[in-house]
PDB file of C-alpha atoms in Angstrom:
ATOM      1  CA  MET A   1     -21.192   8.801 -48.947  1.00  0.00           C
ATOM      2  CA  TYR A   2     -24.799   8.167 -49.333  1.00  0.00           C
ATOM      3  CA  TRP A   3     -27.479   7.766 -52.100  1.00  0.00           C
ATOM      4  CA  SER A   4     -31.059   7.986 -51.559  1.00  0.00           C
ATOM      5  CA  SER A   5     -31.747   6.289 -55.117  1.00  0.00           C
ATOM      6  CA  LEU A   6     -29.971   4.730 -58.032  1.00  0.00           C
ATOM      7  CA  GLY A   7     -30.526   7.907 -60.106  1.00  0.00           C
ATOM      8  CA  ASP A   8     -28.451   9.284 -57.652  1.00  0.00           C
ATOM      9  CA  LEU A   9     -25.982   7.304 -57.696  1.00  0.00           C
ATOM     10  CA  LEU A  10     -25.740   7.193 -61.688  1.00  0.00           C
ATOM     11  CA  ALA A  11     -26.141  11.053 -61.733  1.00  0.00           C
ATOM     12  CA  MET A  12     -22.978  10.844 -59.116  1.00  0.00           C
ATOM     13  CA  GLY A  13     -23.261  13.621 -57.738  1.00  0.00           C
ATOM     14  CA  GLY A  14     -23.759  15.852 -61.461  1.00  0.00           C
ATOM     15  CA  HIS A  15     -20.432  14.145 -62.445  1.00  0.00           C
ATOM     16  CA  ALA A  16     -21.998  11.355 -65.001  1.00  0.00           C
ATOM     17  CA  ALA A  17     -20.565  12.899 -67.695  1.00  0.00           C
ATOM     18  CA  PHE A  18     -17.397  12.470 -66.709  1.00  0.00           C
ATOM     19  CA  ILE A  19     -16.661   9.351 -64.701  1.00  0.00           C
ATOM     20  CA  TRP A  20     -19.426   6.437 -66.385  1.00  0.00           C
ATOM     21  CA  PRO A  21     -16.904   7.669 -70.207  1.00  0.00           C
ATOM     22  CA  SER A  22     -13.526   7.116 -67.718  1.00  0.00           C
ATOM     23  CA  PHE A  23     -14.951   4.343 -66.583  1.00  0.00           C
ATOM     24  CA  ALA A  24     -16.079   2.810 -70.031  1.00  0.00           C
ATOM     25  CA  ILE A  25     -12.619   4.056 -71.899  1.00  0.00           C
ATOM     26  CA  ALA A  26     -10.633   2.217 -69.180  1.00  0.00           C
ATOM     27  CA  ILE A  27     -12.362  -0.507 -69.756  1.00  0.00           C
ATOM     28  CA  VAL A  28     -12.098  -0.833 -73.358  1.00  0.00           C
ATOM     29  CA  LEU A  29      -8.457   0.019 -73.212  1.00  0.00           C
ATOM     30  CA  LEU A  30      -7.772  -3.092 -70.511  1.00  0.00           C
ATOM     31  CA  LEU A  31      -9.754  -5.715 -72.489  1.00  0.00           C
ATOM     32  CA  ALA A  32      -7.597  -3.811 -75.878  1.00  0.00           C
ATOM     33  CA  LEU A  33      -4.135  -4.750 -73.783  1.00  0.00           C
ATOM     34  CA  GLY A  34      -5.330  -8.006 -72.342  1.00  0.00           C
ATOM     35  CA  LEU A  35      -6.044  -9.019 -75.991  1.00  0.00           C
ATOM     36  CA  GLN A  36      -2.992  -7.217 -77.875  1.00  0.00           C
ATOM     37  CA  SER A  37      -0.356  -9.105 -74.845  1.00  0.00           C
ATOM     38  CA  ARG A  38      -2.156 -12.777 -75.601  1.00  0.00           C
ATOM     39  CA  LEU A  39      -1.965 -12.169 -79.199  1.00  0.00           C
ATOM     40  CA  ALA A  40       1.744 -11.233 -78.766  1.00  0.00           C
ATOM     41  CA  LEU A  41       2.336 -14.121 -76.548  1.00  0.00           C
ATOM     42  CA  LYS A  42       0.597 -17.154 -79.383  1.00  0.00           C
ATOM     43  CA  ALA A  43       2.767 -15.333 -81.697  1.00  0.00           C
ATOM     44  CA  ALA A  44       6.205 -15.680 -79.450  1.00  0.00           C
ATOM     45  CA  GLU A  45       4.788 -18.720 -78.529  1.00  0.00           C
ATOM     46  CA  ARG A  46       4.936 -19.803 -82.332  1.00  0.00           C
ATOM     47  CA  GLU A  47       8.276 -18.346 -82.566  1.00  0.00           C
ATOM     48  CA  HIS A  48       9.590 -20.043 -80.593  1.00  0.00           C
ATOM     49  CA  ALA A  49       8.397 -23.047 -81.692  1.00  0.00           C
ATOM     50  CA  GLU A  50       8.976 -22.730 -85.198  1.00  0.00           C
ATOM     51  CA  ALA A  51      13.165 -22.200 -84.116  1.00  0.00           C
ATOM     52  CA  ARG A  52      13.619 -25.048 -82.077  1.00  0.00           C
ATOM     53  CA  GLN A  53      12.566 -27.429 -84.441  1.00  0.00           C
ATOM     54  CA  GLU A  54      14.741 -25.433 -87.079  1.00  0.00           C
ATOM     55  CA  ALA A  55      17.318 -26.625 -84.214  1.00  0.00           C
ATOM     56  CA  GLY A  56      16.540 -30.339 -84.457  1.00  0.00           C
ATOM     57  CA  ARG A  57      14.815 -30.369 -80.874  1.00  0.00           C
ATOM     58  CA  ASP A  58      11.370 -31.847 -80.082  1.00  0.00           C
ATOM     59  CA  ASP A  59       9.390 -29.703 -78.061  1.00  0.00           C
ATOM     60  CA  GLU A  60      10.659 -31.638 -74.683  1.00  0.00           C
ATOM     61  CA  GLY A  61      14.502 -30.590 -75.418  1.00  0.00           C
ATOM     62  CA  ARG A  62      15.719 -33.752 -76.481  1.00  0.00           C
ATOM     63  CA  ARG A  63      17.755 -33.483 -80.096  1.00  0.00           C
ATOM     64  CA  ASP A  64      15.923 -35.550 -82.748  1.00  0.00           C
ATOM     65  CA  ALA A  65      17.395 -38.677 -83.666  1.00  0.00           C
TER      66      ALA A  65
END
C-alpha cells in the first residue's frame, strides 16, 4: 500500500480510530505481561534461595559444614 503523506499513513485509510488504539492496547498488555513475568521470576528465585538455605545448602549446591 502506498501513502502520499504522513497524514495518510496515520489515517490508515479511515480506520485509524480502530488500528491505533489496538496497537496501544497490545503494547500495554505486552509490557504488563513482561513486568508480571519478571516479578514472578524474582519471587520464585527468592523462594528457591530461601528453600535451599533452609535445607542447609549454599548457592553452589554444597552442604554447609
